[in-house]
Amino acid sequence: DAGVIQSPRHEVTEMGQEVTLRCKPISGHDYLFWYRQTMMRGLELLIYFNNNVPIDDSGMPEDRFSAKMPNASFSTLKIQPSEPRDSAVYFCASSFTGYGTDTQYFGPGTRLTVL
Amino acid sequence: QKEVEQNSGPLSVPEGAIASLNCTYSDRGSQSFFWYRQYSGKSPELIMSIYSNGDKEDGRFTAQLNKASQYVSLLIRDSQPSDSATYLCAVRTSGTYKYIFGTGTRLKVLA
């Protein structure tokens, strides 16, 4: 398997623009997670899905952030409008909870810079 | 707020020595514990998972879990310069599939 795939790998945008980050989880995995990582706050969970259904979005910073998972192989994280403080690395991760395991596998991340 | 605490480091050890990384967590009901390694500019990669009290060994790595003390540690034997990275402790909170990560300990192995 190719692992978790994220696109784009780098995104530079201007304040006020809409940003869409994309993720393809590992096939067969039933959980998908979106994280944000900054030097100040470390790795923060934003939202996670189980079988395409959002379970906990308490980590989403504000209404400017939204996430969807229309099917088992695709998820998006959207920021509208973007602000400079949204600059961070955004990771998508997926896991399979069968057989008593719950290991998360991370994608390569999207480095977002908002000017 | 359920938290996971780690010393940020850097922890510097000479090549060949044992590196000891520590983590404490606040949610007493937590069941799953993980150590991830993250090289600069890369994504976290799983080193070890541990679910029961005691030690779990995998090659040069040993994870130790003490649920009574709410403490998880990672020992790296025969440390190599390639082990230099940030090590993240993660805990799955009780009753959920929500994972809380510590801020990581930066390890430097000196050649």
Coordinates of N, CA and C in Angstrom, one line a residue:
Chain A
D1 N 0.8 -1.2 0.0 CA 0.0 0.0 0.0 C 0.9 1.2 0.0
A2 N 0.4 2.3 -0.6 CA 1.2 3.5 -0.7 C 1.2 4.3 0.6
G3 N 0.5 4.0 1.6 CA 0.4 4.8 2.8 C -0.6 5.9 2.6
V4 N -0.6 6.7 3.6 CA -1.5 7.9 3.6 C -1.0 8.9 2.6
I5 N -1.9 9.4 1.8 CA -1.4 10.4 0.8 C -2.1 11.7 1.1
Q6 N -1.3 12.8 1.0 CA -1.8 14.1 1.3 C -1.4 15.0 0.1
S7 N -2.3 15.9 -0.2 CA -1.9 16.9 -1.2 C -2.6 18.3 -0.9
P8 N -2.0 19.4 -1.2 CA -0.6 19.5 -1.7 C 0.4 19.3 -0.6
R9 N 1.6 19.2 -0.9 CA 2.7 19.0 0.1 C 3.0 20.4 0.7
H10 N 2.9 21.4 -0.2 CA 3.2 22.8 0.3 C 2.1 23.7 -0.3
E11 N 1.7 24.6 0.5 CA 0.7 25.6 0.1 C 1.1 27.0 0.6
V12 N 1.2 27.9 -0.3 CA 1.4 29.3 0.2 C 0.2 30.1 -0.3
T13 N -0.4 30.8 0.5 CA -1.6 31.6 0.1 C -1.6 32.9 0.9
E14 N -2.5 33.8 0.5 CA -2.6 35.1 1.1 C -3.8 35.1 2.1
M15 N -3.7 35.9 3.1 CA -4.7 36.0 4.1 C -6.1 36.3 3.4
G16 N -7.1 35.6 3.8 CA -8.4 35.7 3.3 C -8.8 34.7 2.2
Q17 N -7.8 34.0 1.7 CA -8.1 33.0 0.7 C -8.6 31.7 1.3
E18 N -9.3 31.0 0.5 CA -9.7 29.6 0.9 C -8.6 28.6 0.6
V19 N -8.4 27.7 1.5 CA -7.4 26.7 1.4 C -8.1 25.3 1.6
T20 N -7.8 24.4 0.7 CA -8.3 23.0 0.8 C -7.2 22.0 0.8
L21 N -7.1 21.3 1.9 CA -6.1 20.2 2.0 C -6.8 18.9 1.8
R22 N -6.1 17.9 1.2 CA -6.7 16.7 0.8 C -6.0 15.5 1.4
C23 N -6.7 14.4 1.6 CA -6.1 13.2 2.2 C -6.8 12.0 1.7
K24 N -5.9 11.0 1.4 CA -6.4 9.7 1.0 C -5.9 8.7 2.0
P25 N -6.7 8.1 2.8 CA -6.2 7.2 3.9 C -5.8 5.8 3.3
I26 N -5.2 5.0 4.1 CA -4.8 3.7 3.7 C -6.1 2.9 3.5
S27 N -6.1 2.1 2.4 CA -7.3 1.4 2.1 C -7.6 0.4 3.2
G28 N -8.9 0.4 3.6 CA -9.4 -0.6 4.6 C -9.3 0.0 6.0
H29 N -8.7 1.2 6.2 CA -8.7 1.8 7.5 C -10.0 2.4 7.8
D30 N -10.5 2.3 9.1 CA -11.8 2.8 9.4 C -11.8 4.1 10.2
Y31 N -10.6 4.6 10.6 CA -10.5 5.9 11.3 C -9.6 6.8 10.5
L32 N -10.0 8.1 10.4 CA -9.2 9.1 9.8 C -9.1 10.3 10.7
F33 N -7.9 10.9 10.8 CA -7.6 12.0 11.8 C -7.0 13.1 11.0
W34 N -7.3 14.3 11.4 CA -6.6 15.5 11.0 C -5.9 16.2 12.2
Y35 N -4.6 16.5 12.0 CA -3.8 17.1 13.0 C -3.2 18.4 12.5
R36 N -2.9 19.3 13.4 CA -2.1 20.5 13.1 C -0.9 20.5 14.0
Q37 N 0.3 20.8 13.4 CA 1.5 20.8 14.2 C 2.2 22.2 14.1
T38 N 2.5 22.8 15.2 CA 3.2 24.0 15.3 C 4.3 23.9 16.3
M39 N 5.3 24.7 16.3 CA 6.4 24.7 17.3 C 5.8 25.0 18.7
M40 N 4.9 25.9 18.7 CA 4.4 26.4 20.0 C 3.4 25.4 20.7
R41 N 2.6 24.7 19.9 CA 1.5 23.9 20.4 C 1.7 22.4 20.2
G42 N 2.7 22.1 19.4 CA 2.9 20.6 19.1 C 1.9 20.1 18.2
L43 N 1.6 18.8 18.3 CA 0.7 18.1 17.4 C -0.7 18.1 18.1
E44 N -1.7 18.8 17.4 CA -3.0 18.9 18.0 C -4.0 18.2 17.1
L45 N -4.9 17.4 17.7 CA -5.9 16.8 17.0 C -7.0 17.8 16.7
L46 N -7.4 17.9 15.4 CA -8.5 18.8 15.0 C -9.8 18.1 14.9
I47 N -9.9 16.9 14.3 CA -11.1 16.2 14.1 C -10.8 14.8 13.7
Y48 N -11.7 13.9 14.0 CA -11.5 12.5 13.5 C -12.8 11.9 13.1
F49 N -12.7 11.0 12.1 CA -13.9 10.3 11.5 C -13.8 8.8 11.8
N50 N -14.9 8.2 11.9 CA -15.0 6.7 12.0 C -16.0 6.3 10.9
N51 N -15.5 5.5 10.0 CA -16.4 5.1 8.8 C -17.1 6.3 8.2
N52 N -16.3 7.3 7.9 CA -16.7 8.5 7.2 C -17.5 9.5 8.0
V53 N -17.9 9.1 9.2 CA -18.7 10.0 10.1 C -17.8 10.8 11.1
P54 N -18.0 12.1 11.1 CA -17.2 12.9 12.1 C -17.6 12.5 13.5
I55 N -16.6 12.2 14.4 CA -16.9 11.7 15.7 C -16.6 12.8 16.7
D56 N -15.5 13.5 16.6 CA -15.1 14.5 17.5 C -14.4 15.7 16.8
D57 N -15.1 16.8 16.8 CA -14.5 18.0 16.1 C -14.1 19.1 17.1
S58 N -14.0 18.7 18.4 CA -13.7 19.7 19.4 C -12.4 20.4 19.3
G59 N -11.5 19.8 18.5 CA -10.2 20.5 18.3 C -10.2 21.5 17.2
M60 N -11.2 21.6 16.4 CA -11.3 22.5 15.3 C -11.3 23.9 15.9
P61 N -10.4 24.8 15.5 CA -10.2 26.0 16.2 C -11.3 27.0 16.1
E62 N -12.0 27.0 15.1 CA -13.1 28.0 14.9 C -13.9 27.6 13.6
D63 N -15.0 28.4 13.4 CA -15.8 28.1 12.3 C -15.2 28.2 10.9
R64 N -14.0 28.8 10.9 CA -13.3 29.0 9.6 C -12.8 27.6 9.1
F65 N -12.7 26.7 10.0 CA -12.3 25.3 9.7 C -13.4 24.4 9.5
S66 N -13.4 23.6 8.4 CA -14.4 22.5 8.2 C -13.7 21.3 7.6
A67 N -14.2 20.2 7.9 CA -13.7 18.9 7.3 C -14.8 18.0 6.9
K68 N -14.6 17.3 5.8 CA -15.5 16.4 5.2 C -14.9 15.1 4.9
M69 N -15.6 14.0 4.9 CA -15.2 12.7 4.4 C -16.3 12.1 3.6
P70 N -16.4 12.4 2.3 CA -17.5 12.0 1.5 C -17.5 10.5 1.2
N71 N -16.3 9.8 1.3 CA -16.2 8.4 1.1 C -15.0 7.9 1.9
A72 N -14.9 6.6 1.9 CA -13.8 5.9 2.7 C -12.4 6.2 2.2
S73 N -12.3 6.8 1.0 CA -11.0 7.0 0.4 C -10.6 8.4 0.3
F74 N -11.3 9.3 0.8 CA -11.0 10.7 0.6 C -11.6 11.6 1.7
S75 N -10.8 12.6 2.1 CA -11.2 13.6 3.1 C -10.6 14.9 2.8
T76 N -11.3 16.0 3.1 CA -10.7 17.3 2.9 C -10.8 18.1 4.2
L77 N -9.9 19.0 4.4 CA -9.9 20.0 5.5 C -9.8 21.4 4.8
K78 N -10.8 22.2 5.1 CA -10.9 23.5 4.4 C -10.8 24.6 5.4
I79 N -10.1 25.6 5.0 CA -10.0 26.8 5.9 C -10.5 28.0 5.0
Q80 N -11.5 28.7 5.5 CA -12.0 29.8 4.8 C -12.7 30.8 5.7
P81 N -12.1 32.1 5.8 CA -10.9 32.6 5.2 C -9.7 32.2 6.0
S82 N -8.6 32.1 5.3 CA -7.3 31.7 6.0 C -6.7 33.0 6.6
E83 N -6.0 32.7 7.7 CA -5.3 33.8 8.4 C -3.8 33.4 8.7
P84 N -2.9 34.3 8.9 CA -1.5 34.0 9.1 C -1.3 33.0 10.3
R85 N -2.1 33.1 11.3 CA -2.0 32.2 12.4 C -2.3 30.7 12.1
D86 N -2.9 30.5 10.9 CA -3.2 29.1 10.5 C -2.0 28.5 9.9
S87 N -0.9 29.2 9.7 CA 0.3 28.6 9.2 C 0.8 27.5 10.1
A88 N 1.0 26.3 9.5 CA 1.4 25.2 10.3 C 1.6 24.0 9.3
V89 N 2.0 22.9 9.9 CA 2.0 21.6 9.1 C 0.7 20.8 9.5
Y90 N -0.1 20.5 8.5 CA -1.3 19.7 8.7 C -1.1 18.3 8.3
F91 N -1.3 17.4 9.2 CA -1.1 15.9 9.0 C -2.5 15.2 9.0
C92 N -2.6 14.3 8.1 CA -3.7 13.4 8.1 C -3.1 12.0 8.5
A93 N -3.9 11.3 9.3 CA -3.5 10.0 9.7 C -4.7 9.0 9.6
S94 N -4.4 7.7 9.4 CA -5.5 6.8 9.4 C -5.1 5.6 10.3
S95 N -6.1 4.8 10.7 CA -5.9 3.6 11.5 C -7.0 2.6 11.3
F96 N -6.6 1.4 11.6 CA -7.6 0.3 11.5 C -7.7 -0.3 12.9
T97 N -8.9 -0.4 13.4 CA -9.1 -0.8 14.7 C -9.5 -2.3 14.9
G98 N -9.5 -3.0 13.8 CA -9.8 -4.5 14.0 C -8.6 -5.2 14.6
Y99 N -8.9 -6.4 15.0 CA -7.8 -7.3 15.6 C -7.2 -6.7 16.8
G100 N -7.9 -5.7 17.5 CA -7.3 -5.1 18.7 C -6.2 -4.2 18.6
T101 N -6.0 -3.7 17.3 CA -4.9 -2.7 17.1 C -5.5 -1.4 16.9
D102 N -4.8 -0.3 17.1 CA -5.2 1.0 16.9 C -4.1 2.0 16.5
T103 N -3.1 1.5 15.8 CA -2.0 2.3 15.4 C -2.3 3.2 14.3
Q104 N -1.9 4.5 14.5 CA -2.1 5.5 13.5 C -0.9 5.6 12.6
Y105 N -1.2 5.8 11.3 CA -0.2 5.9 10.3 C -0.4 7.3 9.7
F106 N 0.7 8.1 9.7 CA 0.6 9.5 9.3 C 1.0 9.7 7.8
G107 N 0.3 10.6 7.2 CA 0.8 11.1 5.9 C 2.0 12.0 5.9
P108 N 2.5 12.4 4.8 CA 3.7 13.3 4.8 C 3.4 14.7 5.3
G109 N 2.2 15.1 5.3 CA 1.8 16.4 5.8 C 1.7 17.5 4.7
T110 N 1.0 18.5 5.0 CA 0.9 19.7 4.1 C 1.4 20.9 4.9
R111 N 2.5 21.5 4.4 CA 3.0 22.7 5.0 C 2.3 23.9 4.5
L112 N 1.5 24.6 5.3 CA 0.7 25.7 4.9 C 1.3 27.0 5.4
T113 N 1.5 27.9 4.5 CA 2.0 29.3 4.9 C 0.9 30.3 4.4
V114 N 0.4 31.1 5.3 CA -0.6 32.1 5.0 C 0.1 33.4 5.2
L115 N 0.2 34.2 4.1 CA 1.0 35.5 4.2 C 0.0 36.6 4.6
Chain B
Q1 N -8.8 19.2 31.2 CA -8.0 18.9 29.9 C -7.1 17.7 30.2
K2 N -7.3 16.7 29.4 CA -6.5 15.5 29.5 C -5.1 15.8 28.8
E3 N -4.0 15.6 29.5 CA -2.7 16.0 29.1 C -1.7 14.8 29.0
V4 N -0.7 15.1 28.2 CA 0.4 14.2 28.1 C 1.6 15.1 28.2
E5 N 2.5 14.8 29.2 CA 3.6 15.7 29.4 C 4.9 15.0 29.1
Q6 N 5.8 15.7 28.5 CA 7.2 15.3 28.2 C 8.1 16.4 28.4
N7 N 9.3 16.0 28.8 CA 10.4 17.0 28.8 C 10.9 17.3 27.4
S8 N 10.9 18.6 27.1 CA 11.2 19.0 25.7 C 12.7 18.8 25.3
G9 N 13.5 18.6 26.3 CA 14.9 18.4 26.0 C 15.6 19.7 25.5
P10 N 16.8 19.6 24.8 CA 17.3 18.4 24.2 C 17.9 17.5 25.2
L11 N 17.8 16.2 25.0 CA 18.5 15.2 25.7 C 19.7 14.7 24.9
S12 N 20.8 14.9 25.4 CA 22.0 14.6 24.7 C 22.7 13.4 25.3
V13 N 23.0 12.4 24.5 CA 23.7 11.2 24.9 C 24.8 10.8 24.0
P14 N 25.9 10.2 24.5 CA 26.9 9.8 23.5 C 26.5 8.5 22.8
E15 N 27.1 8.4 21.6 CA 26.8 7.2 20.8 C 27.2 5.9 21.6
G16 N 26.2 5.0 21.5 CA 26.4 3.7 22.2 C 25.8 3.7 23.6
A17 N 25.4 4.8 24.1 CA 24.8 4.9 25.4 C 23.3 4.6 25.4
I18 N 22.7 4.5 26.5 CA 21.2 4.2 26.6 C 20.5 5.6 26.8
A19 N 19.5 5.8 25.9 CA 18.7 7.1 26.0 C 17.4 6.7 26.7
S20 N 17.0 7.5 27.7 CA 15.8 7.2 28.4 C 14.9 8.4 28.2
L21 N 13.7 8.1 27.7 CA 12.7 9.2 27.4 C 11.5 8.9 28.2
N22 N 10.9 9.9 28.8 CA 9.8 9.7 29.8 C 8.6 10.5 29.4
C23 N 7.4 10.0 29.9 CA 6.1 10.6 29.5 C 5.2 10.3 30.7
T24 N 4.4 11.4 31.1 CA 3.3 11.1 32.0 C 2.0 11.6 31.4
Y25 N 0.9 10.9 31.9 CA -0.4 11.3 31.3 C -1.4 11.4 32.4
S26 N -2.4 12.2 32.2 CA -3.4 12.5 33.2 C -4.6 11.7 33.2
D27 N -5.0 11.1 32.1 CA -6.2 10.3 32.0 C -6.0 8.9 32.5
R28 N -6.4 8.6 33.7 CA -6.1 7.3 34.4 C -6.8 6.1 33.6
G29 N -7.8 6.4 32.8 CA -8.5 5.3 32.1 C -7.9 5.0 30.7
S30 N -6.8 5.7 30.4 CA -6.2 5.5 29.1 C -5.7 4.0 29.0
Q31 N -5.8 3.5 27.7 CA -5.5 2.1 27.5 C -4.4 1.8 26.5
S32 N -4.2 2.8 25.6 CA -3.2 2.5 24.6 C -2.2 3.6 24.6
F33 N -0.9 3.2 24.4 CA 0.2 4.2 24.6 C 1.2 3.9 23.4
F34 N 1.7 5.0 22.9 CA 2.5 4.9 21.7 C 3.7 5.8 21.8
W35 N 4.8 5.4 21.2 CA 6.0 6.3 21.0 C 6.2 6.4 19.5
Y36 N 6.3 7.7 19.0 CA 6.5 8.0 17.6 C 7.9 8.7 17.6
R37 N 8.6 8.5 16.5 CA 9.8 9.3 16.2 C 9.5 10.2 15.0
Q38 N 10.0 11.4 15.1 CA 9.8 12.4 14.1 C 11.1 13.1 13.8
Y39 N 11.6 12.9 12.6 CA 12.7 13.6 12.1 C 12.3 15.0 11.6
S40 N 13.2 15.9 11.6 CA 12.9 17.3 11.2 C 12.3 17.3 9.8
G41 N 11.2 17.9 9.7 CA 10.5 18.1 8.4 C 9.8 16.9 7.9
K42 N 9.7 15.8 8.7 CA 9.1 14.6 8.3 C 7.8 14.4 9.2
S43 N 7.1 13.3 8.9 CA 5.9 13.0 9.6 C 6.3 12.0 10.7
P44 N 5.4 11.9 11.8 CA 5.7 11.0 12.9 C 5.6 9.5 12.3
E45 N 6.5 8.7 12.8 CA 6.5 7.3 12.5 C 6.5 6.5 13.8
L46 N 5.7 5.4 13.8 CA 5.5 4.6 15.0 C 6.8 3.8 15.3
I47 N 7.2 3.9 16.6 CA 8.3 3.1 17.1 C 7.8 2.0 17.9
M48 N 6.9 2.2 18.9 CA 6.4 1.2 19.7 C 5.0 1.5 20.2
S49 N 4.2 0.5 20.4 CA 2.9 0.6 21.1 C 3.0 -0.3 22.3
I50 N 2.3 0.1 23.3 CA 2.2 -0.8 24.5 C 0.9 -0.6 25.2
Y51 N 0.3 -1.7 25.7 CA -1.0 -1.7 26.2 C -1.1 -2.2 27.6
S52 N -0.1 -3.0 28.1 CA -0.2 -3.6 29.4 C 1.0 -3.1 30.2
N53 N 0.8 -3.2 31.5 CA 1.9 -2.8 32.4 C 3.1 -3.7 32.2
G54 N 4.3 -3.1 32.3 CA 5.5 -3.9 32.2 C 6.3 -3.3 31.0
D55 N 7.2 -4.2 30.5 CA 8.1 -3.9 29.5 C 7.8 -4.6 28.2
K56 N 8.0 -3.9 27.1 CA 7.9 -4.5 25.8 C 9.1 -4.1 25.0
E57 N 9.8 -5.1 24.4 CA 11.1 -4.9 23.7 C 10.9 -5.2 22.3
D58 N 11.6 -4.3 21.5 CA 11.6 -4.5 20.0 C 13.0 -4.0 19.5
G59 N 13.9 -5.0 19.3 CA 15.2 -4.6 18.9 C 15.9 -3.7 20.0
R60 N 16.4 -2.6 19.6 CA 17.1 -1.7 20.5 C 16.1 -0.9 21.4
F61 N 14.8 -1.0 21.2 CA 13.9 -0.2 21.8 C 13.1 -1.0 22.9
T62 N 12.9 -0.4 24.1 CA 12.1 -1.0 25.1 C 11.1 0.1 25.6
A63 N 9.8 -0.2 25.5 CA 8.8 0.6 26.1 C 8.4 0.1 27.5
Q64 N 8.2 1.0 28.4 CA 7.8 0.6 29.8 C 6.6 1.3 30.2
L65 N 5.6 0.6 30.7 CA 4.3 1.2 31.1 C 4.0 0.9 32.6
N66 N 3.7 2.0 33.3 CA 3.2 1.8 34.7 C 1.9 2.6 34.8
K67 N 0.8 1.9 34.7 CA -0.5 2.6 34.8 C -0.8 3.2 36.2
A68 N -0.3 2.6 37.2 CA -0.5 3.1 38.6 C 0.1 4.5 38.7
S69 N 1.3 4.6 38.1 CA 2.0 5.9 38.2 C 1.7 6.8 37.0
Q70 N 0.9 6.3 36.1 CA 0.6 7.0 34.9 C 1.8 7.5 34.2
Y71 N 2.7 6.6 33.8 CA 4.0 6.8 33.4 C 4.4 5.9 32.3
V72 N 4.9 6.4 31.2 CA 5.4 5.6 30.1 C 6.8 6.0 29.7
S73 N 7.7 5.1 29.4 CA 9.0 5.5 29.1 C 9.5 4.7 27.9
L74 N 10.5 5.2 27.2 CA 11.1 4.5 26.1 C 12.6 4.5 26.3
L75 N 13.2 3.3 26.2 CA 14.6 3.2 26.3 C 15.2 2.8 25.0
I76 N 16.3 3.5 24.6 CA 16.9 3.2 23.3 C 18.3 2.8 23.7
R77 N 18.6 1.5 23.5 CA 20.0 1.0 23.8 C 20.9 1.2 22.6
D78 N 22.2 1.3 22.9 CA 23.2 1.4 21.8 C 22.8 2.6 20.9
S79 N 22.5 3.7 21.5 CA 22.1 4.9 20.7 C 23.0 5.2 19.5
Q80 N 22.4 5.5 18.4 CA 23.2 5.8 17.2 C 22.8 7.3 16.8
P81 N 23.8 7.9 16.1 CA 23.4 9.3 15.6 C 22.2 9.4 14.8
S82 N 21.8 8.3 14.1 CA 20.6 8.2 13.3 C 19.3 8.2 14.2
D83 N 19.5 8.0 15.5 CA 18.4 8.1 16.4 C 18.0 9.5 16.8
S84 N 18.9 10.5 16.4 CA 18.6 11.9 16.7 C 17.4 12.3 16.0
A85 N 16.4 12.7 16.8 CA 15.1 13.0 16.3 C 14.2 13.5 17.5
T86 N 13.0 13.9 17.2 CA 12.1 14.2 18.3 C 11.2 13.0 18.6
Y87 N 11.0 12.6 19.8 CA 10.2 11.5 20.2 C 8.9 11.9 20.8
L88 N 7.8 11.5 20.2 CA 6.5 11.9 20.7 C 5.8 10.8 21.4
C89 N 5.3 11.1 22.6 CA 4.5 10.1 23.3 C 3.0 10.4 23.0
A90 N 2.2 9.4 22.8 CA 0.8 9.6 22.5 C 0.0 8.6 23.3
V91 N -1.2 9.1 23.7 CA -2.1 8.3 24.6 C -3.4 8.3 24.0
R92 N -4.1 7.1 23.9 CA -5.5 7.1 23.5 C -6.4 7.3 24.7
T93 N -7.2 8.3 24.7 CA -8.0 8.6 25.8 C -9.1 7.5 26.0
S94 N -9.5 7.3 27.3 CA -10.4 6.3 27.6 C -11.8 6.5 26.9
G95 N -12.3 5.4 26.4 CA -13.7 5.4 25.8 C -13.8 6.1 24.4
T96 N -12.6 6.5 23.9 CA -12.6 7.1 22.6 C -11.5 6.6 21.7
Y97 N -11.5 7.1 20.5 CA -10.3 6.9 19.6 C -9.6 8.2 19.4
K98 N -9.6 9.0 20.4 CA -9.0 10.3 20.4 C -7.6 10.2 21.0
Y99 N -6.6 10.7 20.3 CA -5.2 10.5 20.8 C -4.7 11.9 21.2
I100 N -4.0 11.9 22.3 CA -3.4 13.1 22.8 C -1.9 12.9 22.7
F101 N -1.2 13.9 22.1 CA 0.3 13.8 21.9 C 1.0 14.7 22.9
G102 N 2.1 14.3 23.4 CA 3.0 15.2 24.1 C 3.7 16.1 23.1
T103 N 4.3 17.1 23.6 CA 5.0 18.1 22.7 C 6.4 17.5 22.2
G104 N 6.8 16.4 22.8 CA 8.0 15.7 22.2 C 9.2 16.0 23.0
T105 N 10.1 15.1 23.0 CA 11.5 15.3 23.5 C 12.5 15.2 22.4
R106 N 13.3 16.2 22.3 CA 14.3 16.2 21.2 C 15.6 15.4 21.7
L107 N 15.9 14.4 21.0 CA 17.1 13.6 21.4 C 18.2 13.8 20.4
K108 N 19.4 14.1 21.0 CA 20.6 14.2 20.2 C 21.6 13.2 20.6
V109 N 22.0 12.4 19.7 CA 23.1 11.3 19.9 C 24.4 11.8 19.3
L110 N 25.3 12.0 20.2 CA 26.6 12.6 19.8 C 27.6 11.5 19.4
A111 N 28.1 11.7 18.2 CA 29.1 10.7 17.6 C 30.5 10.9 18.3

